[in-house]
PDB file of C-alpha atoms in Angstrom:
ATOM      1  CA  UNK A   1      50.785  61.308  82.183  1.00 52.00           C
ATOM      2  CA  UNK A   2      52.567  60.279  78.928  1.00 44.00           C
ATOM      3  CA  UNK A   3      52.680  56.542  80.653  1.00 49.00           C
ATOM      4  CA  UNK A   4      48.691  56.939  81.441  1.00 47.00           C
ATOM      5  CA  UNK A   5      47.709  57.534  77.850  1.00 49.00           C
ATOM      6  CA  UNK A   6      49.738  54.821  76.521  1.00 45.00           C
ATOM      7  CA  UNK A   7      47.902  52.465  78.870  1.00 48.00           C
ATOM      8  CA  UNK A   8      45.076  53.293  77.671  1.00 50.00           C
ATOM      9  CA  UNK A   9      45.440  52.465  74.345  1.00 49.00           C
ATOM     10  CA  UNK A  10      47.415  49.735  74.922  1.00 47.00           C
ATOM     11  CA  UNK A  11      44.095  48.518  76.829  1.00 51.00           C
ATOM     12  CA  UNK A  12      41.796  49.594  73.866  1.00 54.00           C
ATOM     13  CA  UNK A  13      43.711  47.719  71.278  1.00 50.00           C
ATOM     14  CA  UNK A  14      43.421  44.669  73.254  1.00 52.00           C
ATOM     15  CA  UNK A  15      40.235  45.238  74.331  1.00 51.00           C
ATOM     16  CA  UNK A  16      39.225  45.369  70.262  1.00 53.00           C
ATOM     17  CA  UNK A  17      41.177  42.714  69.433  1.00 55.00           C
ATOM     18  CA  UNK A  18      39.558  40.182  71.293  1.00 51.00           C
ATOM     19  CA  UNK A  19      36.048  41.744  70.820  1.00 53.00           C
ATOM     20  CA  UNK A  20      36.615  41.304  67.346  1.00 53.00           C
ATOM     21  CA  UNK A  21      35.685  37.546  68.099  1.00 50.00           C
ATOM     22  CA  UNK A  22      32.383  36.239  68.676  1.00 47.00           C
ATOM     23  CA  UNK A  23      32.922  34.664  71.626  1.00 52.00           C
ATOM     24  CA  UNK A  24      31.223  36.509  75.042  1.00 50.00           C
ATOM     25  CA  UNK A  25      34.323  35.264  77.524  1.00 55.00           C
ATOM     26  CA  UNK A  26      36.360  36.141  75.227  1.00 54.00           C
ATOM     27  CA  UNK A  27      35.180  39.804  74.665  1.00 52.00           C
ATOM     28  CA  UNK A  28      34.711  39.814  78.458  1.00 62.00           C
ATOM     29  CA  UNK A  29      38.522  38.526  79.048  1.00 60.00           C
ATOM     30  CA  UNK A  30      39.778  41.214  76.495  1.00 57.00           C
ATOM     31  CA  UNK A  31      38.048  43.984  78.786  1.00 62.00           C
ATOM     32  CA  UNK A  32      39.534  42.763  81.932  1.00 61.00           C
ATOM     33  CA  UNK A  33      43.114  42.333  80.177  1.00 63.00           C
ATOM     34  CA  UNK A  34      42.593  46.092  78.923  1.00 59.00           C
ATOM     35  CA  UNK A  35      41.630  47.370  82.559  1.00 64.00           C
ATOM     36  CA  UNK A  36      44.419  45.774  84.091  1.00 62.00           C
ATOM     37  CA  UNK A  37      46.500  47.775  81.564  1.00 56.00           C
ATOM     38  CA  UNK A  38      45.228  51.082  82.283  1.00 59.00           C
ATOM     39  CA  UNK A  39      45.464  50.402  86.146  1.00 60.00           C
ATOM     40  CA  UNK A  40      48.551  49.046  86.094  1.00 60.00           C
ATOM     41  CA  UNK A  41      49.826  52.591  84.027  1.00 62.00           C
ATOM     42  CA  UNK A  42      47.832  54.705  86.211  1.00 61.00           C
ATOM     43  CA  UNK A  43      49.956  52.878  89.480  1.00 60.00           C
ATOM     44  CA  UNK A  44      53.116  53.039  87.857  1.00 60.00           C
ATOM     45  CA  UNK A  45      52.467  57.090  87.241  1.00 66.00           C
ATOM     46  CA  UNK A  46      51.591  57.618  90.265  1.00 76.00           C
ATOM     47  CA  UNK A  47      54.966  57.435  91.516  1.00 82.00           C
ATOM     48  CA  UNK A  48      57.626  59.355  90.943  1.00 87.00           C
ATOM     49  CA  UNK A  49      61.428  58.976  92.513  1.00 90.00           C
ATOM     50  CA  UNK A  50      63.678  62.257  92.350  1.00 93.00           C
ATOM     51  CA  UNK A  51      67.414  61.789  92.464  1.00 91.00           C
ATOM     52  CA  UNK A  52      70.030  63.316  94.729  1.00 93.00           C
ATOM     53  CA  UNK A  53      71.049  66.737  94.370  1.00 94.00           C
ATOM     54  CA  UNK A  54      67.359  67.296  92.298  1.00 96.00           C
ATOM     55  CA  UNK A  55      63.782  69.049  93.828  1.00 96.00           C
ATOM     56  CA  UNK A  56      61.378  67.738  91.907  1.00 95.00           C
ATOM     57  CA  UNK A  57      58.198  70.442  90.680  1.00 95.00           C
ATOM     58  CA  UNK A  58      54.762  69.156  89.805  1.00 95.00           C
ATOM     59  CA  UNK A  59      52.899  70.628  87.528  1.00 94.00           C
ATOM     60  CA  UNK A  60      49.211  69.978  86.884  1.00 92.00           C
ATOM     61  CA  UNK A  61      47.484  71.260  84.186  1.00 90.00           C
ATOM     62  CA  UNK A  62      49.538  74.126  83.565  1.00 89.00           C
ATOM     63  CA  UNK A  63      49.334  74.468  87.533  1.00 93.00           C
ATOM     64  CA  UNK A  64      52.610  74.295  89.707  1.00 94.00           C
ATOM     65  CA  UNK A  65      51.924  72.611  93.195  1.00 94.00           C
ATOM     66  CA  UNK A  66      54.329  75.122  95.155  1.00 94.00           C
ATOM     67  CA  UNK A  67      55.071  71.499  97.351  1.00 94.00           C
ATOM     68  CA  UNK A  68      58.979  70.875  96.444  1.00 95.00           C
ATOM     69  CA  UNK A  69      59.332  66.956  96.199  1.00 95.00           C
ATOM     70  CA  UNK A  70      62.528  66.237  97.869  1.00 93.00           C
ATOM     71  CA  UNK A  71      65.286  63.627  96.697  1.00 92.00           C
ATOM     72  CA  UNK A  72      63.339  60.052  97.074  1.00 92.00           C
ATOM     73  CA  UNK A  73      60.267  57.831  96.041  1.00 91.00           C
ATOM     74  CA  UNK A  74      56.972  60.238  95.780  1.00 87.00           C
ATOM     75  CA  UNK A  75      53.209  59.646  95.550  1.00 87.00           C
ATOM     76  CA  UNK A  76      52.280  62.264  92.961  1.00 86.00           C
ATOM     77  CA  UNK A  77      49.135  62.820  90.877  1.00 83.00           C
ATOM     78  CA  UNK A  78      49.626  60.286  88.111  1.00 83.00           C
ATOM     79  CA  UNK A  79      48.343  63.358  85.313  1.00 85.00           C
ATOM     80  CA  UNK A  80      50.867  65.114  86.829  1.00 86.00           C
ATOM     81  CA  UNK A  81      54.157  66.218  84.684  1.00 90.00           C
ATOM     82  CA  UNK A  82      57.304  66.166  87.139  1.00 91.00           C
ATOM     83  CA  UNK A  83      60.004  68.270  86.475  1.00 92.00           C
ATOM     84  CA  UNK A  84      63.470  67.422  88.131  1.00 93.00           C
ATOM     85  CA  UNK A  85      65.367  71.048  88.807  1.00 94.00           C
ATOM     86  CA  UNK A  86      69.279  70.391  90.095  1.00 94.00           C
ATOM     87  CA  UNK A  87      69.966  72.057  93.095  1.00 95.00           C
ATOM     88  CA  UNK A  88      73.666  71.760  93.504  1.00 95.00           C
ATOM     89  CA  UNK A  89      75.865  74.137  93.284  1.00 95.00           C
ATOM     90  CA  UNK A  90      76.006  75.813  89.754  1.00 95.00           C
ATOM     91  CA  UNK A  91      77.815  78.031  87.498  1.00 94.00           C
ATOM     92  CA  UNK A  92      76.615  81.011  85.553  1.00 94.00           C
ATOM     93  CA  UNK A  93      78.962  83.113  82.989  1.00 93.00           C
ATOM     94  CA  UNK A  94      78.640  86.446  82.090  1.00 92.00           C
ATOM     95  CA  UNK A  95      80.721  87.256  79.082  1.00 92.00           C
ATOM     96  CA  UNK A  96      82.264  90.706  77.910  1.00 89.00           C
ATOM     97  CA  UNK A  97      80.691  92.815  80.958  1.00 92.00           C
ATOM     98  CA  UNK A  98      81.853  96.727  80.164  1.00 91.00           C
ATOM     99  CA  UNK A  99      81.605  99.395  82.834  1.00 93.00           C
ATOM    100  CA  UNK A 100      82.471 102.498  83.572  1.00 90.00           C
ATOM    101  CA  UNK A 101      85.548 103.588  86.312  1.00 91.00           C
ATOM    102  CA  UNK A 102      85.051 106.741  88.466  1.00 92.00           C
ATOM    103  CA  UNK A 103      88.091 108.440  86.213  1.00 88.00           C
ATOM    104  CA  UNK A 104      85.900 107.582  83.179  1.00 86.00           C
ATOM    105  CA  UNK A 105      87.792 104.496  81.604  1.00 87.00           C
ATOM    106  CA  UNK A 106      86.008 101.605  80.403  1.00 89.00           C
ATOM    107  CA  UNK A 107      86.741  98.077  81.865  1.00 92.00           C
ATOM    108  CA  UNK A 108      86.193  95.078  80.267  1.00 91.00           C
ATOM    109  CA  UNK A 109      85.593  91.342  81.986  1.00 93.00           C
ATOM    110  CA  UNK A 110      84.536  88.070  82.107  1.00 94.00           C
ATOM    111  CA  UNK A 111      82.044  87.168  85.348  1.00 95.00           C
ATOM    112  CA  UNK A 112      81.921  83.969  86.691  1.00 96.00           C
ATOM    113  CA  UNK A 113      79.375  83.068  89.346  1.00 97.00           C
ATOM    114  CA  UNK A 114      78.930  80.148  91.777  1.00 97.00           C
ATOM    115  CA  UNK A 115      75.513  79.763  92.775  1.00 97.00           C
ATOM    116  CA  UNK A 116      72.615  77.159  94.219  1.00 96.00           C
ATOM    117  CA  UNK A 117      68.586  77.348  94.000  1.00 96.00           C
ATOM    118  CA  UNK A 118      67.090  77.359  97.439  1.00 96.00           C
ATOM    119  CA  UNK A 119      65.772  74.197  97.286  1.00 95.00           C
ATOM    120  CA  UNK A 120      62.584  74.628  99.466  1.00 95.00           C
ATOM    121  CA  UNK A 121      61.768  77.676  97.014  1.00 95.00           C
ATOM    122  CA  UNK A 122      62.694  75.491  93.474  1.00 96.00           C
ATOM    123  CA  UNK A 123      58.604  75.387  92.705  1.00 96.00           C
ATOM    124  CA  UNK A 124      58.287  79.460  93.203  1.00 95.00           C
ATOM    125  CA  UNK A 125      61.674  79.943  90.887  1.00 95.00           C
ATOM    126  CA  UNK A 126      60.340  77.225  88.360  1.00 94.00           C
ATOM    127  CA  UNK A 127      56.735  79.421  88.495  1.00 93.00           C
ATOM    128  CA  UNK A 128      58.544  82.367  87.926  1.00 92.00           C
ATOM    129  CA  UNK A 129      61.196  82.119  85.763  1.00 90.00           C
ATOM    130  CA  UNK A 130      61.290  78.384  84.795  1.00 89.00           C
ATOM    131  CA  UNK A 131      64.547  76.685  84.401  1.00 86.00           C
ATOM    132  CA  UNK A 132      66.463  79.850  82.634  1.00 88.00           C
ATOM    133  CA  UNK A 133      67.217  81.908  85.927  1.00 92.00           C
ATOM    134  CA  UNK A 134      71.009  82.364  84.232  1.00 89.00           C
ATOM    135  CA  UNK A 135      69.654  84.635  81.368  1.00 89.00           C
ATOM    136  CA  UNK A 136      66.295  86.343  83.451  1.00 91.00           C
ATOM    137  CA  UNK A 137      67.441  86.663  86.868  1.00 94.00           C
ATOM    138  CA  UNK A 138      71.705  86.215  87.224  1.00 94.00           C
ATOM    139  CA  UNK A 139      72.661  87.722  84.394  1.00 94.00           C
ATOM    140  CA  UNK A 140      70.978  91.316  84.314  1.00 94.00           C
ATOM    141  CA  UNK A 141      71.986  91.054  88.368  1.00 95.00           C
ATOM    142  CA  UNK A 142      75.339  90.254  87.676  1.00 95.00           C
ATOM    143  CA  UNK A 143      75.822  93.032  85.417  1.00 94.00           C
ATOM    144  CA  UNK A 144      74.509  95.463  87.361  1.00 95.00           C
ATOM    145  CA  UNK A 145      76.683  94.779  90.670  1.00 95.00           C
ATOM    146  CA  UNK A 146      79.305  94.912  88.305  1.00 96.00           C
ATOM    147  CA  UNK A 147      78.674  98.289  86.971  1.00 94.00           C
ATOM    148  CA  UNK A 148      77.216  99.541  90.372  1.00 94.00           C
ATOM    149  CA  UNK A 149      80.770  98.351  91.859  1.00 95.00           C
ATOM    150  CA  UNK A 150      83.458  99.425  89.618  1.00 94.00           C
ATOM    151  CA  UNK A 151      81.965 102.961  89.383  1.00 93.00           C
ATOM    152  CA  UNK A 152      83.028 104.125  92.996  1.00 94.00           C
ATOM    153  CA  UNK A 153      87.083 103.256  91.703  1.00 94.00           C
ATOM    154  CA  UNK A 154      89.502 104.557  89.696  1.00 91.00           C
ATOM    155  CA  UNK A 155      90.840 102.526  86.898  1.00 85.00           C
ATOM    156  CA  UNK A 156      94.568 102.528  88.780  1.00 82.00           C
ATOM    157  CA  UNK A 157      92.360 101.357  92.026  1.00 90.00           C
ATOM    158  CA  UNK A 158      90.334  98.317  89.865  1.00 89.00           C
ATOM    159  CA  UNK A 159      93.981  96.752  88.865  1.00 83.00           C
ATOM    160  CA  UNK A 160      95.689  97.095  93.336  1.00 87.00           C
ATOM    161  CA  UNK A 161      92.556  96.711  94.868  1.00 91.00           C
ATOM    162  CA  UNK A 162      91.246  93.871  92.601  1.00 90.00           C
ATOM    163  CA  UNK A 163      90.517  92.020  95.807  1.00 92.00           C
ATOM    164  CA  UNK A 164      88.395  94.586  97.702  1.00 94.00           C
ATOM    165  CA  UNK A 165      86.256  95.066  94.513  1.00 94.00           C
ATOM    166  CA  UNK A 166      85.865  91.582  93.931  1.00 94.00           C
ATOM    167  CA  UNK A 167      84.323  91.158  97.560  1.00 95.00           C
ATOM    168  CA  UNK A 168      81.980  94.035  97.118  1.00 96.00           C
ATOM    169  CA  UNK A 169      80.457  92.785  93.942  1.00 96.00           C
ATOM    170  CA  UNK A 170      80.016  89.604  95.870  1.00 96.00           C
ATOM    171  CA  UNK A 171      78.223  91.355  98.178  1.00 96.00           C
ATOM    172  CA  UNK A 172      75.818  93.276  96.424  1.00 96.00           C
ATOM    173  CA  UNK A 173      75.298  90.224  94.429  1.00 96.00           C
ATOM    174  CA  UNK A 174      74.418  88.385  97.341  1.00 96.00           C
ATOM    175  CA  UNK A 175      72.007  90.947  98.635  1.00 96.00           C
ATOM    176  CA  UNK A 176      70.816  91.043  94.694  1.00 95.00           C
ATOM    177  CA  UNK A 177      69.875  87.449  94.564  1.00 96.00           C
ATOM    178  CA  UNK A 178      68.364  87.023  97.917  1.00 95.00           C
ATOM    179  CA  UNK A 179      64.799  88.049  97.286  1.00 94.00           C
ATOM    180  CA  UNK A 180      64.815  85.617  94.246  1.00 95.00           C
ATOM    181  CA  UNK A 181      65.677  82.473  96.743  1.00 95.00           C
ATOM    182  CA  UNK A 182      69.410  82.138  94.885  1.00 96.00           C
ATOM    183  CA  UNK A 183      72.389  81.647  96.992  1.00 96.00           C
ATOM    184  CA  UNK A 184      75.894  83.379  95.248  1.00 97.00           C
ATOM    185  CA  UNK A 185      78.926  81.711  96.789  1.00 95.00           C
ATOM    186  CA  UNK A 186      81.382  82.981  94.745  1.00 95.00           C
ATOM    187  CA  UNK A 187      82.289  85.304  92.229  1.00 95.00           C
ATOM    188  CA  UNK A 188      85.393  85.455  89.588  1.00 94.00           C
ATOM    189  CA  UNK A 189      86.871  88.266  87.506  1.00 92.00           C
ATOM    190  CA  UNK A 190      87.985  86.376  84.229  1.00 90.00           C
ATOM    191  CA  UNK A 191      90.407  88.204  81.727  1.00 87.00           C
ATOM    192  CA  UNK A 192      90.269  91.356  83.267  1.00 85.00           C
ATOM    193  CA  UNK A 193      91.210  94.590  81.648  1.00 84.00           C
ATOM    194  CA  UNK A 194      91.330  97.772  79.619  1.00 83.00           C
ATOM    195  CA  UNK A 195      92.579  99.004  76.111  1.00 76.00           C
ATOM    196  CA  UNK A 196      96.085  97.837  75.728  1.00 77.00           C
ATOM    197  CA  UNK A 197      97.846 101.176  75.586  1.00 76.00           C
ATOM    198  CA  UNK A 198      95.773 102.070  78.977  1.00 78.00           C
ATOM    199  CA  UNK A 199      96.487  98.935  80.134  1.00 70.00           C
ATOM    200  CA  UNK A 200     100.262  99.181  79.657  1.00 76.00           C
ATOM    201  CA  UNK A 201     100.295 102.957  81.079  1.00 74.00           C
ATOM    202  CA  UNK A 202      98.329 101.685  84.133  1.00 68.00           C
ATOM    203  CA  UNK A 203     100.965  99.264  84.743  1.00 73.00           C
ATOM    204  CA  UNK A 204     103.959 101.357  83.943  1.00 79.00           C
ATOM    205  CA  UNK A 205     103.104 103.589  86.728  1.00 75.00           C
ATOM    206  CA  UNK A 206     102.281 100.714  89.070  1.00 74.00           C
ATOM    207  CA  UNK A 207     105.614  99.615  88.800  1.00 76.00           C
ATOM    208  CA  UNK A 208     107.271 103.686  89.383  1.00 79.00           C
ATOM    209  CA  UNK A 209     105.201 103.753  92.321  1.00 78.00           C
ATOM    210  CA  UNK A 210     106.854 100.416  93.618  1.00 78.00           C
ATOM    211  CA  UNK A 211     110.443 101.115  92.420  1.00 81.00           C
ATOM    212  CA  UNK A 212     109.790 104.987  94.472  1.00 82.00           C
ATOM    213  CA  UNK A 213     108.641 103.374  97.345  1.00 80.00           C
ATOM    214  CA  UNK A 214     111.456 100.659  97.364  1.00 81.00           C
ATOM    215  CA  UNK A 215     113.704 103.386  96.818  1.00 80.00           C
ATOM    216  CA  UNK A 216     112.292 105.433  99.946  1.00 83.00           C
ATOM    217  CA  UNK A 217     113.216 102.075 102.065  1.00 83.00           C
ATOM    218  CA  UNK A 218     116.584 101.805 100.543  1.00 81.00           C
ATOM    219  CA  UNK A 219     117.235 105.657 101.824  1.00 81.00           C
ATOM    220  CA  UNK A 220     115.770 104.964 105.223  1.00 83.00           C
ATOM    221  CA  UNK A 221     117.732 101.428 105.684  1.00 81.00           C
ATOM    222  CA  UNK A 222     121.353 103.875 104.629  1.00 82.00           C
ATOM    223  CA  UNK A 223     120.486 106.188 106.931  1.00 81.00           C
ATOM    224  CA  UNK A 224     120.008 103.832 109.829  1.00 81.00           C
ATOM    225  CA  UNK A 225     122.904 102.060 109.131  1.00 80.00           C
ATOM    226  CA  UNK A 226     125.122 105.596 108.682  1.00 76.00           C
ATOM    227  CA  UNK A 227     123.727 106.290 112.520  1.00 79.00           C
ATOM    228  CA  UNK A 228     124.616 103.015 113.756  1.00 78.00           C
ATOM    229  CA  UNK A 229     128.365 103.679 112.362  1.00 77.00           C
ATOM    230  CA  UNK A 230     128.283 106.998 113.515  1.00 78.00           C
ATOM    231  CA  UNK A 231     127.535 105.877 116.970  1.00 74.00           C
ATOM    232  CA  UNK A 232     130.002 103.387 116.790  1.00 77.00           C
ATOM    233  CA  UNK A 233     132.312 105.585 115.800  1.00 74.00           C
ATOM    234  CA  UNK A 234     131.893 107.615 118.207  1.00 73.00           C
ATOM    235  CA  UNK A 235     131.661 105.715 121.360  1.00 72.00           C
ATOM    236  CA  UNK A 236     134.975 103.807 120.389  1.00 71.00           C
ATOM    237  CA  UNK A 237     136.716 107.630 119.895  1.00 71.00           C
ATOM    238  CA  UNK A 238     134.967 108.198 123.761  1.00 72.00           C
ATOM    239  CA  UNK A 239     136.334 105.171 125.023  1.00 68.00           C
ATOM    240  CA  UNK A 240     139.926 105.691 123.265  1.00 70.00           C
ATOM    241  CA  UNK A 241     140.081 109.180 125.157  1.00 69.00           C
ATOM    242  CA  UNK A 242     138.928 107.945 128.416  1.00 68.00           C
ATOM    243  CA  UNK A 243     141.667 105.250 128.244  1.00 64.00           C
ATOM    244  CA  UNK A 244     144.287 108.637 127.055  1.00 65.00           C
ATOM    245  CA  UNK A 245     143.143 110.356 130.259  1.00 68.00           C
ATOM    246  CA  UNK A 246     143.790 107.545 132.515  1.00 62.00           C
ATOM    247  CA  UNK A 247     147.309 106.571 130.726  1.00 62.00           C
ATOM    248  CA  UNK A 248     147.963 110.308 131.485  1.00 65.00           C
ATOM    249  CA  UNK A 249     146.791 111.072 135.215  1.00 65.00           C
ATOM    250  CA  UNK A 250     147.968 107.715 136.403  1.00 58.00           C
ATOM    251  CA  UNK A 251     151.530 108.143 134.715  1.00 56.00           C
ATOM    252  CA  UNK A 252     152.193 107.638 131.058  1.00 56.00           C
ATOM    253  CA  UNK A 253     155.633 106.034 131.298  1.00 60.00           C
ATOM    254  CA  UNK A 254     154.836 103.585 134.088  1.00 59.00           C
ATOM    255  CA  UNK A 255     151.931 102.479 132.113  1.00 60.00           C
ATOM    256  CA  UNK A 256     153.748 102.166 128.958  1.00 61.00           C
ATOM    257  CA  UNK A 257     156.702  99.844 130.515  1.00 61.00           C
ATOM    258  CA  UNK A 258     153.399  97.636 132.295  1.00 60.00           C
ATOM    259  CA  UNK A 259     152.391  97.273 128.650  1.00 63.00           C
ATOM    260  CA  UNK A 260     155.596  96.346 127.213  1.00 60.00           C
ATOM    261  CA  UNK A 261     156.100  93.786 129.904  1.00 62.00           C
ATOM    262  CA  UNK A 262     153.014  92.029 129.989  1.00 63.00           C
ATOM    263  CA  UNK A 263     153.492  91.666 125.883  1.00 64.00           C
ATOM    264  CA  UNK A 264     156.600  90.383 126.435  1.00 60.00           C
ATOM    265  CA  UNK A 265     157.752  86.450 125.539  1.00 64.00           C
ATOM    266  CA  UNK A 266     160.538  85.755 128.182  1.00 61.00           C
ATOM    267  CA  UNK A 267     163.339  85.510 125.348  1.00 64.00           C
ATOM    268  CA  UNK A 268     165.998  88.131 125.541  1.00 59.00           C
ATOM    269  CA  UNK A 269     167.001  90.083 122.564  1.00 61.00           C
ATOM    270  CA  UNK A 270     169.644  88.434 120.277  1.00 62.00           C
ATOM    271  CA  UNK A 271     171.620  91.827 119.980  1.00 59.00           C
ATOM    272  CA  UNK A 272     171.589  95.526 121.963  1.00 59.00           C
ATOM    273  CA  UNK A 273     173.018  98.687 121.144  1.00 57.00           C
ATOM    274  CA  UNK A 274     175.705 100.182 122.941  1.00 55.00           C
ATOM    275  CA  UNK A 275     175.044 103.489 125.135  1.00 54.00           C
ATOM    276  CA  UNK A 276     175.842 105.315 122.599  1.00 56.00           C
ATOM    277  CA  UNK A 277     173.982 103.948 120.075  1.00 51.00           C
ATOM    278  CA  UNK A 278     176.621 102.928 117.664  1.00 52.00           C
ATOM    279  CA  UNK A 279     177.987 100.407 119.336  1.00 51.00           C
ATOM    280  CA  UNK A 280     176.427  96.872 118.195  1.00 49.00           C
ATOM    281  CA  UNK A 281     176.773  93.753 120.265  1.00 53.00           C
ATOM    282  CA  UNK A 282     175.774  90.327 119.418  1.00 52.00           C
ATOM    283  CA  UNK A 283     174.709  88.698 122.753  1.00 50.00           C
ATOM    284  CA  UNK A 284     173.474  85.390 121.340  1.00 51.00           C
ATOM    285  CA  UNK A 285     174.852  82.019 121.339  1.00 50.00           C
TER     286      UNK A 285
END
């Protein structure tokens, strides 16, 4: 449009200028020249070439033509105003959230948001809401899965099941956005938190509730290890009096004299005692 009008008086001033002589051809020439000008602007406008990742809207009059123009070289009404929307994907903020736990704390985060405009639906959001769908549509949404979320846990359950709560804000964000032709991809709790002396008692007992549990396993891991000794214990004390029983109903002394043979080197003592035992002989070389 902007390119139209200043054809136009491009092709007026020209027009005048050469009207302003006398000469017939030359007025004539100076009308041609001008109407080649405005032609020439009116072709130019009348095409339009969005970029990648962009829908381009056309508005008309105030109108919006709810026909997306897709990434390429368009034919467009050249009085047209074309607005190029980015489609990729985006990031929205929501700083400060506050909302209430089910054991009445008060949590306090940052909200980030990864999001895309349906790009087949970019003329209905631009009608709509324009290009500010962060502060009219995301944000109040954002804020209210937040709060909608966080009340159904306990402050102790928002810090060990930061996970599970991040997935269900997704969620109802997701279902949130929907109707509105926005896509949520992603969400991120930034600086999350309470008051600092909450905060601190929050983790305090976090941490007693892993040193009791650790604890617990400790006990369980002595006691399992105090059975296996027992049972070792115990079997070897079986086996020790099975072997007694069998030393004694098969003849103790026999069994003793096998032993003491089959430990023995070959080499015969250096000295003996005499029968009665105060006699000492040396019986070595």
């Amino acid at each position: 449009m902007f390119t139209i009008i200043v054809g136009i008086l491009v092709g007026i001033v020209i027009a005048v200028g050469i009207a302003a002589l006398s000469d017939f051809q030359k007025f004539s020439a100076g009308i041609a020249t001008g109407l080649v000008v405005i032609l020439l602007s009116i072709g130019v406008s009348s095409f339009t070439v969005i970029s990648a990742g962009h829908t381009g809207v056309q508005v008309t009059f105030g109108e919006v033509n709810l026909n997306p123009l897709t990434e390429g070289v368009h034919i467009v009404n050249p009085i047209s105003s074309i607005t190029d929307v980015d489609v990729r994907l985006q990031k929205a903020e929501l700083k400060g959230a506050n909302a209430g736990t089910k054991d009445l704390q008060v949590v306090h985060t940052d909200i980030v948001v990864n999001y895309r405009l349906d790009p087949l639906k970019v003329p209905h959001i631009y009608k709509e809401f324009g290009l500010n769908v962060d502060e009219k549509v995301l944000g109040p949404g954002i804020n209210e899965a937040f709060k909608s979320v966080t009340g159904h846990y306990t402050s102790e359950e928002l810090v060990t099941k930061r996970d599970l709560v991040s997935a269900e804000i997704l969620q109802h964000l997701v279902t949130k956005m929907a109707p509105f032709n926005i896509a949520v991809s992603n969400i991120s709790l930034v600086n999350f938190g309470f008051s600092p002396e909450y905060q601190k008692a929050i983790e305090a007992k976090v941490i007693s509730v892993q040193q009791t549990a650790k604890a617990q396993q400790d006990l369980e891991r002595i006691k399992v290890e105090a059975a296996s000794r027992i049972a070792q214990a115990d079997g070897e004390a079986k086996a020790i009096a099975i072997q007694a029983a069998a030393i004694q109903s098969n003849g103790g002394e026999n069994y003793v004299k096998l032993q003491w043979i089959e430990k023995w080197n070959g080499a015969l003592p250096s000295t003996m005692l005499g029968g009665d035992t105060k006699t000492l002989m040396n019986i070595g070389k």
